[in-house]
Tab-separated table of C-alpha atoms in Angstrom:
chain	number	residue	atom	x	y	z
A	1417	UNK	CA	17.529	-32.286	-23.940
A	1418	UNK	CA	20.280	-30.632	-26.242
A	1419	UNK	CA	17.515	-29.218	-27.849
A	1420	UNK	CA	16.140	-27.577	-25.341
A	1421	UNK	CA	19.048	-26.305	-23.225
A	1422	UNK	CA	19.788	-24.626	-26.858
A	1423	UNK	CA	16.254	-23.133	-26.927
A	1424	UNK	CA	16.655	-21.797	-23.295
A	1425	UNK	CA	20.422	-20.435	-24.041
A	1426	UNK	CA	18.773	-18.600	-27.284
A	1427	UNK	CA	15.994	-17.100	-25.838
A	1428	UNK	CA	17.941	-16.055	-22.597
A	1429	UNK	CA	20.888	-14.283	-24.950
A	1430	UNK	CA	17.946	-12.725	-26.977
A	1431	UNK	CA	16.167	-11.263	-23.868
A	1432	UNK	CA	19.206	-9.729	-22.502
A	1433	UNK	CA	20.617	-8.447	-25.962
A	1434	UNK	CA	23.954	-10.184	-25.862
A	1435	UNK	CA	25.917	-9.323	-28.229
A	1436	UNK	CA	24.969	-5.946	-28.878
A	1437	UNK	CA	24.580	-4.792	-32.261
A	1438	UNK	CA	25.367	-1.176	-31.296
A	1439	UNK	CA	27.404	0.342	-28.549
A	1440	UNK	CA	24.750	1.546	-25.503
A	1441	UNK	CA	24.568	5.336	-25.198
A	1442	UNK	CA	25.281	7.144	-21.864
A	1443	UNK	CA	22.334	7.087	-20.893
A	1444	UNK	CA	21.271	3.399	-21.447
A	1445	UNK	CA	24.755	2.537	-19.017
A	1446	UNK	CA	23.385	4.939	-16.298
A	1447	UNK	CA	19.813	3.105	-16.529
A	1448	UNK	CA	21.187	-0.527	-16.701
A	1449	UNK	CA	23.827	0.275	-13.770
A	1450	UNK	CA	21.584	2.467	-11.868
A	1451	UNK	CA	18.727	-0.179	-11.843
A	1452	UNK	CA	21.287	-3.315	-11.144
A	1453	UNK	CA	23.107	-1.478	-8.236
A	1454	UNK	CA	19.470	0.528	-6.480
A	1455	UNK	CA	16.734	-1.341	-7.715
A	1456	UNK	CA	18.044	-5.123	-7.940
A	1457	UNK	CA	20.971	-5.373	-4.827
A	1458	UNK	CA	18.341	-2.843	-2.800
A	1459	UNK	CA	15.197	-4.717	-3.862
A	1460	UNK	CA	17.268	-7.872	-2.964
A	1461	UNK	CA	18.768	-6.622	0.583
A	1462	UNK	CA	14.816	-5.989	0.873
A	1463	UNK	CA	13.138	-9.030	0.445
A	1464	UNK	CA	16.818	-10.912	2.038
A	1465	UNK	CA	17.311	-8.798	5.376
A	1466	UNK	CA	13.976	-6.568	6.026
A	1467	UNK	CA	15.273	-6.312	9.473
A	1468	UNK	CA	17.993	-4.267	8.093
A	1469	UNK	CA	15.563	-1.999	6.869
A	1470	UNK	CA	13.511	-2.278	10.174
A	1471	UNK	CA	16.296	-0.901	11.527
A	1472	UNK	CA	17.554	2.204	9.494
A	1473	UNK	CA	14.161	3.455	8.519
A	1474	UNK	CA	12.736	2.573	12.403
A	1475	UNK	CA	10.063	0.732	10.849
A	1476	UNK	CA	7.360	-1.751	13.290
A	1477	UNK	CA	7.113	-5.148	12.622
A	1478	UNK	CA	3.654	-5.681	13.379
A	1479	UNK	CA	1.035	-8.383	11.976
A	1480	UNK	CA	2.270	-9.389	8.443
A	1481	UNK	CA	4.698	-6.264	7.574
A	1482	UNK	CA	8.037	-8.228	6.799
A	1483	UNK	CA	6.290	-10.517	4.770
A	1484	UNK	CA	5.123	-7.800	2.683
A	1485	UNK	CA	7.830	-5.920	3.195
A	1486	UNK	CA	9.525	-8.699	1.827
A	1487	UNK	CA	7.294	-8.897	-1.606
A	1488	UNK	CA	7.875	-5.386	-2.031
A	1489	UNK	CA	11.499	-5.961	-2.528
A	1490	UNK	CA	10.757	-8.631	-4.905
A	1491	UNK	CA	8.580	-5.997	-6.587
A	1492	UNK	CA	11.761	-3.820	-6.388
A	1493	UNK	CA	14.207	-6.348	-7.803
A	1494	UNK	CA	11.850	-7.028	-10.816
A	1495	UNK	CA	11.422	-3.352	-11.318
A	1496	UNK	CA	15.281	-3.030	-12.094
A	1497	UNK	CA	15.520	-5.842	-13.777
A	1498	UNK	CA	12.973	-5.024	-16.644
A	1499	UNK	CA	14.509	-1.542	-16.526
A	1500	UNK	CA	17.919	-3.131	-17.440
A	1501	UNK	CA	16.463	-5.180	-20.247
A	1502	UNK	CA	14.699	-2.132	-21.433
A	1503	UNK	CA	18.321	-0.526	-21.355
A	1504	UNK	CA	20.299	-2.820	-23.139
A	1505	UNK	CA	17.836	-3.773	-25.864
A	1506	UNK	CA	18.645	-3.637	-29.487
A	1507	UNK	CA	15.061	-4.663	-30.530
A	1508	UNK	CA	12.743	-0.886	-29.880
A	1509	UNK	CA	11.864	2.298	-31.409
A	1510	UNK	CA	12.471	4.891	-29.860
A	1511	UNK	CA	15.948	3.280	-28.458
A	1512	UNK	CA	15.626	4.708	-24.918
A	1513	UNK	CA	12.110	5.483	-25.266
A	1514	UNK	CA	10.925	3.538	-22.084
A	1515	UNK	CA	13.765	4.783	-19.965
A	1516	UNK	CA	12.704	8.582	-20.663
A	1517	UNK	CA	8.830	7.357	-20.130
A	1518	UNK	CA	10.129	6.021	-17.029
A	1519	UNK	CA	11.016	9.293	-15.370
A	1520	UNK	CA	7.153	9.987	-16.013
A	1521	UNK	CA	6.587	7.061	-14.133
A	1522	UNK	CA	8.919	7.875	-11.455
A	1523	UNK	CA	8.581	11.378	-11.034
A	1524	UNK	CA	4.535	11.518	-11.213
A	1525	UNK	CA	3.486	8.222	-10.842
A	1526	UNK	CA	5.331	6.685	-7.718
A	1527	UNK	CA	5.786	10.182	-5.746
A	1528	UNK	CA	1.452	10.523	-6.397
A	1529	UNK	CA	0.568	7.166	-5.249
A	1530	UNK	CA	3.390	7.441	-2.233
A	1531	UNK	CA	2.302	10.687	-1.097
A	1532	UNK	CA	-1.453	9.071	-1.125
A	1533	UNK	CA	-0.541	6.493	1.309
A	1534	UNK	CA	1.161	9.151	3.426
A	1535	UNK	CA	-1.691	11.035	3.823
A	1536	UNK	CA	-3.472	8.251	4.417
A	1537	UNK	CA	-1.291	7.228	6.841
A	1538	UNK	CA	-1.073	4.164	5.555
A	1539	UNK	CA	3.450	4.161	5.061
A	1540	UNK	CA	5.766	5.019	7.305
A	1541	UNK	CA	7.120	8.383	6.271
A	1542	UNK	CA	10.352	7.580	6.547
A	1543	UNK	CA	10.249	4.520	4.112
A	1544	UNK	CA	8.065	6.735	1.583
A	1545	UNK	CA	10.277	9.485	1.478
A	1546	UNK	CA	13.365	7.035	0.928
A	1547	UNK	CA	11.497	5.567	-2.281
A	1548	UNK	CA	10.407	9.311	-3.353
A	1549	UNK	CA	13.791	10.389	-3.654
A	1550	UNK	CA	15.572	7.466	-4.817
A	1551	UNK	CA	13.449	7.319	-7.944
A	1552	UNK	CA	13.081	11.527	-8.176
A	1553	UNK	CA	17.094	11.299	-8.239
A	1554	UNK	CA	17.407	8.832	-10.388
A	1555	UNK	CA	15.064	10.426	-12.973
A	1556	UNK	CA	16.298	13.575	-12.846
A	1557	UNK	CA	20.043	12.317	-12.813
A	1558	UNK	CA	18.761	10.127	-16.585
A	1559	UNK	CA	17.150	13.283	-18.098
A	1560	UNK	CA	20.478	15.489	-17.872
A	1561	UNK	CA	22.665	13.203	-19.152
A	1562	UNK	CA	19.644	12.862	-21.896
A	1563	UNK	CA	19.886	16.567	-22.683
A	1564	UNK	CA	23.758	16.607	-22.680
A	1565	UNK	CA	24.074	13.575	-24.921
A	1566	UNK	CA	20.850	14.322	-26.979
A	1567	UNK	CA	21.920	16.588	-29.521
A	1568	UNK	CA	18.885	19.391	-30.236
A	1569	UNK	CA	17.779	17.931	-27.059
A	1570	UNK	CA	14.694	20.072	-26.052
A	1571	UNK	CA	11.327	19.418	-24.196
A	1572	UNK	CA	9.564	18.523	-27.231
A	1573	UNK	CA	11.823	16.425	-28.423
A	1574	UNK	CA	11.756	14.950	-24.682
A	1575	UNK	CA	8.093	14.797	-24.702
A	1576	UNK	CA	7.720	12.999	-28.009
A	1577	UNK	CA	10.181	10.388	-27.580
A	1578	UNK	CA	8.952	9.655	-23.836
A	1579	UNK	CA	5.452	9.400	-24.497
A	1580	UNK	CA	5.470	7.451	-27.751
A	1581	UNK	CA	5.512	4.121	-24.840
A	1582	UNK	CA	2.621	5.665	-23.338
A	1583	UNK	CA	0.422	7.325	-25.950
A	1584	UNK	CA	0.860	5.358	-29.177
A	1585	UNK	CA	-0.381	1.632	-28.898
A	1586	UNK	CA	1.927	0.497	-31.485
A	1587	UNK	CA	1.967	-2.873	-29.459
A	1588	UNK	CA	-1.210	-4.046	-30.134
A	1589	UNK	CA	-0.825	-3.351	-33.974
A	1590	UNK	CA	2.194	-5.260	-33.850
A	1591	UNK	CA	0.706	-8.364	-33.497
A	1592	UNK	CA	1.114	-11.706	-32.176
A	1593	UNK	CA	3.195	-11.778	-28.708
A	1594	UNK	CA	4.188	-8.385	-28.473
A	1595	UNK	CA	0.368	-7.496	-28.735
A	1596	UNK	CA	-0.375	-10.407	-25.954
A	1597	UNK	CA	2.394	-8.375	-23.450
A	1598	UNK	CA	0.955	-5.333	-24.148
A	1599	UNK	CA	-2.875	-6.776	-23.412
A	1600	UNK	CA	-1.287	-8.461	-20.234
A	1601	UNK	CA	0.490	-5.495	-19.030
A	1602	UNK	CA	-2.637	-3.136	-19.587
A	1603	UNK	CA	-4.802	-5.548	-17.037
A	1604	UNK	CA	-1.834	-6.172	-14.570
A	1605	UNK	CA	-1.070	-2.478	-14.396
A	1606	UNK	CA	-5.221	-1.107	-13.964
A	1607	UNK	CA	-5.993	-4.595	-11.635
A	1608	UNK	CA	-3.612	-4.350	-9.056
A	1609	UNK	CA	-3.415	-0.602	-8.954
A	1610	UNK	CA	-7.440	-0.946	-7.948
A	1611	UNK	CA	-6.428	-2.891	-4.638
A	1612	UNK	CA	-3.383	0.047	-4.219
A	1613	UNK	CA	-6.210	2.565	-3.785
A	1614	UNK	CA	-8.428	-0.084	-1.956
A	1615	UNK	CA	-6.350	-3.002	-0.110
A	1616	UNK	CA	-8.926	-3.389	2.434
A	1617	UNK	CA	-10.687	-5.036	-0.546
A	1618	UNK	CA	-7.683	-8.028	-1.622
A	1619	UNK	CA	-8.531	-8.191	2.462
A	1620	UNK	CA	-12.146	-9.510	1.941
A	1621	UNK	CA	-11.327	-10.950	-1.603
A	1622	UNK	CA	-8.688	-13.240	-0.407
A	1623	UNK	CA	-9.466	-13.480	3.304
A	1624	UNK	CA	-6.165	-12.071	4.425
A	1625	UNK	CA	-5.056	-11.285	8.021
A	1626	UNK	CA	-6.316	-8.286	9.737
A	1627	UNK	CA	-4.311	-5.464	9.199
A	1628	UNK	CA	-1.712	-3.878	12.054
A	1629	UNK	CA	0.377	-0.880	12.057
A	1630	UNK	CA	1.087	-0.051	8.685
A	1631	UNK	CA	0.564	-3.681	7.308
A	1632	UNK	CA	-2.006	-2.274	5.463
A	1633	UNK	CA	0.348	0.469	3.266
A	1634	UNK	CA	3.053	-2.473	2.628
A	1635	UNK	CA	0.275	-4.447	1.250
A	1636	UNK	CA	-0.818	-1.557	-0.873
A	1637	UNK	CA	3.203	-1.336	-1.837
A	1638	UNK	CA	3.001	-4.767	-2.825
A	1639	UNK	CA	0.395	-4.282	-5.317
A	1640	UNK	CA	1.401	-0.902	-6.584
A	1641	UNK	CA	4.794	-2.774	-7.660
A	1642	UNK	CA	2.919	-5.249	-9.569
A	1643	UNK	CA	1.240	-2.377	-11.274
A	1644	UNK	CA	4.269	-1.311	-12.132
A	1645	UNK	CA	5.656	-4.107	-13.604
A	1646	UNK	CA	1.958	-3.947	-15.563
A	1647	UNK	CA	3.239	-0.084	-16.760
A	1648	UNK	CA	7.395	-1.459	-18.088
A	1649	UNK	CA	5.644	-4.207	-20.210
A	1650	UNK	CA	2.753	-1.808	-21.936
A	1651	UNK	CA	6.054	0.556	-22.467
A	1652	UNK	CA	8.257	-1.884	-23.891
A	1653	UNK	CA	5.335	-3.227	-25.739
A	1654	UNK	CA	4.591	-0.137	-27.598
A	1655	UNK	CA	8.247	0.606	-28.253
A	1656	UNK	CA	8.247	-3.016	-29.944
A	1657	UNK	CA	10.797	-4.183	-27.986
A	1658	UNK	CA	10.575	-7.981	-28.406
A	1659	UNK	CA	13.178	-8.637	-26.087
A	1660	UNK	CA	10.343	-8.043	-23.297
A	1661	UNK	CA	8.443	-11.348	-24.688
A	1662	UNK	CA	11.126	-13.605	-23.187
A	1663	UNK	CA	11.193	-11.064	-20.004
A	1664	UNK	CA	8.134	-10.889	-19.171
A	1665	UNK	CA	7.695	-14.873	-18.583
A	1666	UNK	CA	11.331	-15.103	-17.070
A	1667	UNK	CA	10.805	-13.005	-14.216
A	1668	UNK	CA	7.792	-14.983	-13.015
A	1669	UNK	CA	9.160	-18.493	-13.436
A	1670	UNK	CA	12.698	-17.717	-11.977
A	1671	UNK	CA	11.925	-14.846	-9.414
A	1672	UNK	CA	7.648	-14.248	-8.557
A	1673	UNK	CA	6.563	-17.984	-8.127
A	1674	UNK	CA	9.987	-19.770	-6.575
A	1675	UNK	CA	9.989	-16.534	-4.024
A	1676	UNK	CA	6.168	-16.510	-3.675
A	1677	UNK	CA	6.689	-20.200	-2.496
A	1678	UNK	CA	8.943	-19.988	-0.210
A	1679	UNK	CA	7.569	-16.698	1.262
A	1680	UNK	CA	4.284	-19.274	2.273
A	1681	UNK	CA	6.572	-22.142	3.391
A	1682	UNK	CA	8.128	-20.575	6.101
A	1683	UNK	CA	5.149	-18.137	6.991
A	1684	UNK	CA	5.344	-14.769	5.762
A	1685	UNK	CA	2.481	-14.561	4.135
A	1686	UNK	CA	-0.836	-15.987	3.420
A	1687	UNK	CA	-1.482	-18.988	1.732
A	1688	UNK	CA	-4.598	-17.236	-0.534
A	1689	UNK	CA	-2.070	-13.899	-1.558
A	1690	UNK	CA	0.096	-16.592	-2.435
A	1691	UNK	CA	-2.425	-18.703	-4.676
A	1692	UNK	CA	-3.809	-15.043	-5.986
A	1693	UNK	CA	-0.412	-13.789	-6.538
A	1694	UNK	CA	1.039	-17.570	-7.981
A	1695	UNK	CA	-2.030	-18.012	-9.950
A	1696	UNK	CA	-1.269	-14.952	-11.820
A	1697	UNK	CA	1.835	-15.240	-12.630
A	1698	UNK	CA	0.917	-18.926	-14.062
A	1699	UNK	CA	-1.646	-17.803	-16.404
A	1700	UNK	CA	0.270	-14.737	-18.059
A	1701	UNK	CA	2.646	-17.029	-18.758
A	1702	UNK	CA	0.912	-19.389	-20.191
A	1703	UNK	CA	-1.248	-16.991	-22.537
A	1704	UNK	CA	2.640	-15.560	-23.835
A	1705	UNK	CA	3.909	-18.829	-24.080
A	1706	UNK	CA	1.157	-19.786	-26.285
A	1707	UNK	CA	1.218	-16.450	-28.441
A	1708	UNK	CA	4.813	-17.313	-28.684
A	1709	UNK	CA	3.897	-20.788	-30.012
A	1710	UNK	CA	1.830	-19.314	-32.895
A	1711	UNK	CA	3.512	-16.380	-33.795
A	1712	UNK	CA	6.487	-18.903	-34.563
A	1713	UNK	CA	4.322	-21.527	-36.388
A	1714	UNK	CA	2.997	-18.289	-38.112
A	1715	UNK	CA	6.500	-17.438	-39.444
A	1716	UNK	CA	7.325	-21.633	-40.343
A	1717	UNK	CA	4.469	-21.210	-42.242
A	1718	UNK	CA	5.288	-18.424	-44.144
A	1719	UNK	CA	8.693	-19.236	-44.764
A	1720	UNK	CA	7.645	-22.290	-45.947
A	1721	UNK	CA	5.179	-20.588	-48.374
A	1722	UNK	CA	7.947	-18.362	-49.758
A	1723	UNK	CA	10.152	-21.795	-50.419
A	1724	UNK	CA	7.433	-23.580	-52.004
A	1725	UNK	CA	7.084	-20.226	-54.386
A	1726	UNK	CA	10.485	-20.271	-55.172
A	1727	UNK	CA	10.665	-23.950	-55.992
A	1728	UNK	CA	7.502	-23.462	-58.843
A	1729	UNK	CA	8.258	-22.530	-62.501
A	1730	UNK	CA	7.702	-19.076	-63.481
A	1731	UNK	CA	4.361	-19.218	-65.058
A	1732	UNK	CA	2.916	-20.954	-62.046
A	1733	UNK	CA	4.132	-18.298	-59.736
A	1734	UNK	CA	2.392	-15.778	-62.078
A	1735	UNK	CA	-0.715	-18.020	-61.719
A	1736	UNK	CA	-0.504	-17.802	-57.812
């Protein structure tokens, strides 16, 4: 039981980079704040009090909307959380590469698929403008104090340190359970973003309600946070930051499945999302937990390799 508690201490002191080996630049505080203060407490007031929102954005109730208005502040919540790990690790290269690939993400990739669903009108403009420029502020806010910190901070410089996480696929050459995050995250992000562009189709695929109001664009929110998450690990991956290993199974034990639970018990959404969504979550996990397992007998092995060598007389190890 010691053992374990010890394992679980370890791993959660590894994932979140305590202690720091180096003192976090300017713009690694701004991302890790930032993210804890609009993307974890708003995520949180989200999924907590959507009536809040109901009320300040003058959004309709109708069908299922809070309950999926609900998972998209879970979304949310996870969003700044693995933008806080990416902020504070010690273990990547570039050091704030996924925070400048994430004003990519931000500034093309949420505003495009938000604008989408507007002219679909499948969101509420009010609540997709609110998201637009919360995340185009945000970005914009990281990449000056980038340039002012950065010294011979230019665009190419810009472009070549945020698109390493993007263009080079240094996690799958890495191996072992960075490789299986960056494999995971690649499916999770191209999956779910399929039923963004399409949710009518996770309606006949998992028999969901039929859709009312703008049910059917908070369902589409849903998945495009999941796709999201799918983007921060393929990011972190390729940056080799192996502080996402831990992450990226954390998140769904402590936050997705408890949450997804409870969302079902009292109502708010269906029981087959939840299975979909729960049974997800379950097998990444498992397929990283076992990486995890063999990339550490891997190493035992090894190690015990290079003791055995060291333990043989000289003209044996020549022989070997």
């Amino acid at each position: 039981m010691t053992t374990a508690k010890a394992i679980l201490c370890d791993w959660f002191l590894f994932m979140m980079s305590i202690p720091r080996t180096e003192p976090m630049t300017k713009v690694q505080k701004f991302t890790q704040w930032s993210s804890v203060l609009a993307y974890c407490v708003g995520g949180g007031s989200l999924l907590v009090f959507p009536q809040l929102w109901s009320i300040l954005l003058q959004l309709d109730f109708l069908g299922r909307t809070e309950g999926y208005l609900r998972l998209i502040g879970l979304g949310v919540v996870i969003i700044g959380f693995l933008l806080v790990i990416s902020a504070r690790s010690n273990h990547q290269d570039p050091i704030q590469g996924v925070i400048l690939a994430s004003i990519h993400s931000r500034c093309i990739g949420v505003n495009g698929v938000l604008l989408m669903l507007i002219l679909r009108d499948m969101l509420p403009l009010s609540f997709a403008l609110f998201f637009m420029c919360l995340d185009t502020s945000l970005s914009l806010i990281t990449l000056v104090i980038w340039h002012r910190e950065t010294e011979g901070a230019s665009m190419s410089l810009f472009f070549r340190e945020s698109l390493t996480p993007i263009l080079k696929c240094r996690g799958v050459s890495s191996g072992g359970s960075i490789a299986a995050v960056f494999f995971v995250g690649l499916f999770q992000s191209f999956f779910w973003l399929v039923f963004v562009i399409r949710p009518d189709t996770a309606q006949y695929l998992f028999q969901l309600d039929d859709f009312q109001g703008h049910s059917i664009g908070f369902l589409a929110g849903v998945f495009f946070t999941l796709s999201i998450h799918g983007f921060y690990l393929v990011a972190n991956a390729n940056t080799v930051n192996h502080s996402i290993v831990p992450a990226a199974v954390f998140y769904r034990i402590v936050f997705s499945i408890p949450v997804l639970i409870i969302l079902y018990l009292v109502d708010q959404i269906e029981r087959n999302l939840c299975l979909a969504l729960f049974g997800f979550d379950v097998c990444v996990s498992i397929v990283i937990l076992i990486f995890v397992a063999f990339s550490k007998k891997k190493v035992l092995a090894a190690v015990t390799e290079g003791d055995h060598q060291k333990l043989l007389p000289s003209g044996e190890k020549e022989n070997n």
